């Protein structure tokens, strides 16, 4: 598409079953009741000048540019704040209006720099456009006297500037921060002529304030007051392509605005159904990694991990790789080979990797980082509901009355959804937070949780069982719903179990450390407060009882009747952009695409007929099993697409030992990541900006990823996998990812109605999309559960085997931070590191004092598997006895201390509970120093000599 601004109707859309017909400039228009006159005019092709109005925030009525004449009304009402009425007659263009508007515009321009020709917003400025629209040609008031033209520019934010000399005090940025983002970091300071936009407290700038750099203020600004630095450097974009963000599982839609092959800015797409025109700092601004100097653009090979890398052609790299794989398969058999798919790659790329492993390597040794984070979701929800995914769309939260957030930190991990949640909370919904840490949702501007249950890490099942105890013993269960929709006998078994006195909040308080009275009140609120919605994250799944916790959550939702309609449901917040898709595409060693077991003869026969090859009926190895088998000598080769298991997987020493034992490790990625230190082949990858395909977000929404620029490495990732397959003599001949999706739809019942053409027309689809659900499924289990009757499953609390003691008296839990993403490979190569340049260890003041540690001190973090050092952040966000850190920086390698303990059903690692000791330190550990030296040595590159 060429470059033009997305249409702005001035005020938000109103949803109403009542229609109103009015006349605007002689044209009849029918709109929903409650619609503003301004929006009504826009829907019929009219245009009313405005400056303070934009359809992302509520009407304000301050600029006085949008005045209209209404028959029978006194004066000139503002069209943005005036709702339509039946039979209303409106005139938007009269001589009187023209005179008033021009006079108002003169006042604005009299205190505005006249540098339009050199301004970075020239020809992309609403103030400039509005001045032209009202016919302003000169300013009668002159430019002498007091003004704001000399105000200093605030360039503190790495992504945008704030130039107060160009500010017209329209308050759009302030309202966007309040209403869209919900941070309330901006305000209008002063009154009258002294009014000005201020970030934070006196002395704050945009960087030091509470601003989270979501970009809502920049998008709302009608002038060049708030302007992206990239636009200043590169100029106005020439074209735009709508695509999908490649960061978290929210799946925001953006307009990638381009100038030639240069990306100028990412602007949130207002028609995006997941983000509704909003964004976070990562998706909006942190795309610079695509052009970072660290990016590898040529294939590289080496015989030994002790050797330097050698740059080679694609043909040589693929021949070398195929030769290695064929030789290993001939000597050790098909089960000595395996692959790992990526939750950051597209559905089509993930599908091809698992197809390559199954049909080319000849084994089912395929796994994914999605299993390492959310496999308990798939297991638990499939057992209880019959599907391996969340039940709602994100819009559903706006109908919730009570929201329970457990083991998730949405403001950091899923910030765009968090903004929607905060908006609903400001409207009056109640919030229950179950988390060991005091996350921002517990208390922030205009938001406070009704109850925070700061449980001991590892006791999720105990807390949920205690809540169920209260609901059952106090007669709060939704018996009619249970009898109609669930297996009544199974419910009775479960009810008898939770009703036992050993599951009461009082009995379990010493275990959970949650005050019994608080837990009881929270359970009552959830059961009786109206529509109850549950949102959870990795703080639920990454435990030894992750699957049990998911099933306990499902039990709670069914027991209270909170399934099958808007405002309720069980909603896993996926950590990466395509975690859901990676699971859907058959990335598990025991399941083909669509969650169908490899042992099923009928299912296997369908794939065998389509692929023309016999498939191994035996489930393959998970990542941890592959590493074990490598150390034992039976697993020899691994293809890893878009995943850094050395930094992201638990027990770093074990991962390194497994990789080092293999004969051929193939890393297919953007950068020489930590895993590449042990690789023999490096195949350069492409960014989401350089490829076509689809992502599936946390709400099962399938969206197109559109190629914005040509791949810098020469190939899209699916083309690399196909080239490797053909080097192994598989004869694949896809010419576009749409053909891969056609194959997915042909073989996967839940995707049967999905195609690129349809996604292009409709924007997105939520699976299942099939004959039974031709338009997709925003809400699951509306008329009944997929499995028939909802299944209650007894979930007994079993303490983790990871125990504290005299040697390791503290519990470590891990998580993410807003500015960084996963292992940081992308965000660390952007200006986001301004906010989080290193991993920090949060520690309660009491624990810090007992160890002689102060804020900023270096500390040694040790467990039974390893140790690392990092700086301490003293805070009461965590309880005594609990410490917390992130895992974004390889210098820390936080997973060197995590253990091999995992979920009983899925082997999902227990990242969230590790017994540790923290003591003062003078600097890096011996292991950190040796690893840094090895990493530097392993990354040596010898360029291919020129012919």
mmCIF file with all atom_site columns, C-alpha atoms in Angstrom, residues 55-128:
data_model
loop_
_atom_site.group_PDB
_atom_site.id
_atom_site.type_symbol
_atom_site.label_atom_id
_atom_site.label_alt_id
_atom_site.label_comp_id
_atom_site.label_asym_id
_atom_site.label_entity_id
_atom_site.label_seq_id
_atom_site.pdbx_PDB_ins_code
_atom_site.Cartn_x
_atom_site.Cartn_y
_atom_site.Cartn_z
_atom_site.occupancy
_atom_site.B_iso_or_equiv
_atom_site.pdbx_formal_charge
_atom_site.auth_seq_id
_atom_site.auth_comp_id
_atom_site.auth_asym_id
_atom_site.auth_atom_id
_atom_site.pdbx_PDB_model_num
ATOM 1  C CA . UNK A 1 55  ? -10.661 8.248  17.749 1.00 0.00 ? 55  UNK A CA 1
ATOM 2  C CA . UNK A 1 56  ? -8.301  6.479  20.159 1.00 0.00 ? 56  UNK A CA 1
ATOM 3  C CA . UNK A 1 57  ? -9.423  8.573  23.158 1.00 0.00 ? 57  UNK A CA 1
ATOM 4  C CA . UNK A 1 58  ? -12.652 10.026 24.459 1.00 0.00 ? 58  UNK A CA 1
ATOM 5  C CA . UNK A 1 59  ? -13.811 13.434 23.230 1.00 0.00 ? 59  UNK A CA 1
ATOM 6  C CA . UNK A 1 60  ? -12.342 16.458 24.999 1.00 0.00 ? 60  UNK A CA 1
ATOM 7  C CA . UNK A 1 61  ? -13.701 19.540 23.259 1.00 0.00 ? 61  UNK A CA 1
ATOM 8  C CA . UNK A 1 62  ? -10.847 21.925 23.963 1.00 0.00 ? 62  UNK A CA 1
ATOM 9  C CA . UNK A 1 63  ? -9.462  23.033 20.591 1.00 0.00 ? 63  UNK A CA 1
ATOM 10 C CA . UNK A 1 64  ? -12.670 24.752 19.351 1.00 0.00 ? 64  UNK A CA 1
ATOM 11 C CA . UNK A 1 65  ? -11.878 23.866 15.759 1.00 0.00 ? 65  UNK A CA 1
ATOM 12 C CA . UNK A 1 66  ? -14.690 21.328 15.287 1.00 0.00 ? 66  UNK A CA 1
ATOM 13 C CA . UNK A 1 67  ? -17.580 23.701 15.949 1.00 0.00 ? 67  UNK A CA 1
ATOM 14 C CA . UNK A 1 68  ? -20.738 23.127 13.900 1.00 0.00 ? 68  UNK A CA 1
ATOM 15 C CA . UNK A 1 69  ? -24.177 24.663 13.474 1.00 0.00 ? 69  UNK A CA 1
ATOM 16 C CA . UNK A 1 70  ? -27.160 22.582 14.592 1.00 0.00 ? 70  UNK A CA 1
ATOM 17 C CA . UNK A 1 71  ? -30.699 23.681 13.806 1.00 0.00 ? 71  UNK A CA 1
ATOM 18 C CA . UNK A 1 72  ? -32.481 24.689 16.992 1.00 0.00 ? 72  UNK A CA 1
ATOM 19 C CA . UNK A 1 73  ? -29.315 24.703 19.098 1.00 0.00 ? 73  UNK A CA 1
ATOM 20 C CA . UNK A 1 74  ? -27.795 27.815 20.615 1.00 0.00 ? 74  UNK A CA 1
ATOM 21 C CA . UNK A 1 75  ? -24.261 28.835 19.721 1.00 0.00 ? 75  UNK A CA 1
ATOM 22 C CA . UNK A 1 76  ? -21.739 26.637 17.975 1.00 0.00 ? 76  UNK A CA 1
ATOM 23 C CA . UNK A 1 77  ? -21.403 23.279 19.750 1.00 0.00 ? 77  UNK A CA 1
ATOM 24 C CA . UNK A 1 78  ? -18.266 21.166 19.446 1.00 0.00 ? 78  UNK A CA 1
ATOM 25 C CA . UNK A 1 79  ? -19.014 18.237 17.138 1.00 0.00 ? 79  UNK A CA 1
ATOM 26 C CA . UNK A 1 80  ? -16.685 15.898 19.064 1.00 0.00 ? 80  UNK A CA 1
ATOM 27 C CA . UNK A 1 81  ? -18.643 16.191 22.325 1.00 0.00 ? 81  UNK A CA 1
ATOM 28 C CA . UNK A 1 82  ? -22.145 16.466 20.834 1.00 0.00 ? 82  UNK A CA 1
ATOM 29 C CA . UNK A 1 83  ? -23.973 13.152 20.408 1.00 0.00 ? 83  UNK A CA 1
ATOM 30 C CA . UNK A 1 84  ? -26.271 12.640 17.448 1.00 0.00 ? 84  UNK A CA 1
ATOM 31 C CA . UNK A 1 85  ? -30.043 12.853 17.860 1.00 0.00 ? 85  UNK A CA 1
ATOM 32 C CA . UNK A 1 86  ? -32.889 11.600 15.704 1.00 0.00 ? 86  UNK A CA 1
ATOM 33 C CA . UNK A 1 87  ? -33.775 14.167 13.040 1.00 0.00 ? 87  UNK A CA 1
ATOM 34 C CA . UNK A 1 88  ? -30.869 16.446 13.900 1.00 0.00 ? 88  UNK A CA 1
ATOM 35 C CA . UNK A 1 89  ? -29.823 18.790 11.087 1.00 0.00 ? 89  UNK A CA 1
ATOM 36 C CA . UNK A 1 90  ? -26.145 19.729 11.096 1.00 0.00 ? 90  UNK A CA 1
ATOM 37 C CA . UNK A 1 91  ? -24.142 22.153 8.984  1.00 0.00 ? 91  UNK A CA 1
ATOM 38 C CA . UNK A 1 92  ? -20.356 21.789 9.058  1.00 0.00 ? 92  UNK A CA 1
ATOM 39 C CA . UNK A 1 93  ? -19.351 24.314 6.391  1.00 0.00 ? 93  UNK A CA 1
ATOM 40 C CA . UNK A 1 94  ? -20.774 27.850 6.632  1.00 0.00 ? 94  UNK A CA 1
ATOM 41 C CA . UNK A 1 95  ? -19.313 31.303 6.371  1.00 0.00 ? 95  UNK A CA 1
ATOM 42 C CA . UNK A 1 96  ? -19.752 31.848 10.088 1.00 0.00 ? 96  UNK A CA 1
ATOM 43 C CA . UNK A 1 97  ? -17.942 28.607 10.931 1.00 0.00 ? 97  UNK A CA 1
ATOM 44 C CA . UNK A 1 98  ? -15.145 29.406 8.501  1.00 0.00 ? 98  UNK A CA 1
ATOM 45 C CA . UNK A 1 99  ? -14.590 32.768 10.155 1.00 0.00 ? 99  UNK A CA 1
ATOM 46 C CA . UNK A 1 100 ? -14.506 31.320 13.679 1.00 0.00 ? 100 UNK A CA 1
ATOM 47 C CA . UNK A 1 101 ? -12.236 28.427 12.758 1.00 0.00 ? 101 UNK A CA 1
ATOM 48 C CA . UNK A 1 102 ? -9.781  30.659 10.963 1.00 0.00 ? 102 UNK A CA 1
ATOM 49 C CA . UNK A 1 103 ? -9.601  32.955 13.972 1.00 0.00 ? 103 UNK A CA 1
ATOM 50 C CA . UNK A 1 104 ? -8.909  30.062 16.322 1.00 0.00 ? 104 UNK A CA 1
ATOM 51 C CA . UNK A 1 105 ? -6.234  28.716 14.008 1.00 0.00 ? 105 UNK A CA 1
ATOM 52 C CA . UNK A 1 106 ? -4.548  32.118 13.907 1.00 0.00 ? 106 UNK A CA 1
ATOM 53 C CA . UNK A 1 107 ? -4.133  31.970 17.668 1.00 0.00 ? 107 UNK A CA 1
ATOM 54 C CA . UNK A 1 108 ? -2.482  28.542 17.450 1.00 0.00 ? 108 UNK A CA 1
ATOM 55 C CA . UNK A 1 109 ? -0.094  29.570 14.693 1.00 0.00 ? 109 UNK A CA 1
ATOM 56 C CA . UNK A 1 110 ? 0.870   32.822 16.459 1.00 0.00 ? 110 UNK A CA 1
ATOM 57 C CA . UNK A 1 111 ? 2.687   30.723 19.084 1.00 0.00 ? 111 UNK A CA 1
ATOM 58 C CA . UNK A 1 112 ? 4.088   28.039 16.782 1.00 0.00 ? 112 UNK A CA 1
ATOM 59 C CA . UNK A 1 113 ? 7.433   27.840 14.942 1.00 0.00 ? 113 UNK A CA 1
ATOM 60 C CA . UNK A 1 114 ? 7.140   28.689 11.258 1.00 0.00 ? 114 UNK A CA 1
ATOM 61 C CA . UNK A 1 115 ? 9.570   26.021 10.128 1.00 0.00 ? 115 UNK A CA 1
ATOM 62 C CA . UNK A 1 116 ? 7.209   23.786 8.187  1.00 0.00 ? 116 UNK A CA 1
ATOM 63 C CA . UNK A 1 117 ? 9.550   23.255 5.238  1.00 0.00 ? 117 UNK A CA 1
ATOM 64 C CA . UNK A 1 118 ? 12.335  21.934 7.479  1.00 0.00 ? 118 UNK A CA 1
ATOM 65 C CA . UNK A 1 119 ? 10.122  20.286 10.088 1.00 0.00 ? 119 UNK A CA 1
ATOM 66 C CA . UNK A 1 120 ? 10.297  16.467 10.250 1.00 0.00 ? 120 UNK A CA 1
ATOM 67 C CA . UNK A 1 121 ? 6.477   16.383 10.195 1.00 0.00 ? 121 UNK A CA 1
ATOM 68 C CA . UNK A 1 122 ? 6.153   18.440 7.012  1.00 0.00 ? 122 UNK A CA 1
ATOM 69 C CA . UNK A 1 123 ? 3.256   17.025 4.966  1.00 0.00 ? 123 UNK A CA 1
ATOM 70 C CA . UNK A 1 124 ? 2.482   14.653 7.842  1.00 0.00 ? 124 UNK A CA 1
ATOM 71 C CA . UNK A 1 125 ? 1.192   17.157 10.383 1.00 0.00 ? 125 UNK A CA 1
ATOM 72 C CA . UNK A 1 126 ? -2.426  17.648 11.426 1.00 0.00 ? 126 UNK A CA 1
ATOM 73 C CA . UNK A 1 127 ? -1.803  21.244 12.454 1.00 0.00 ? 127 UNK A CA 1
ATOM 74 C CA . UNK A 1 128 ? -0.439  22.004 9.000  1.00 0.00 ? 128 UNK A CA 1
#
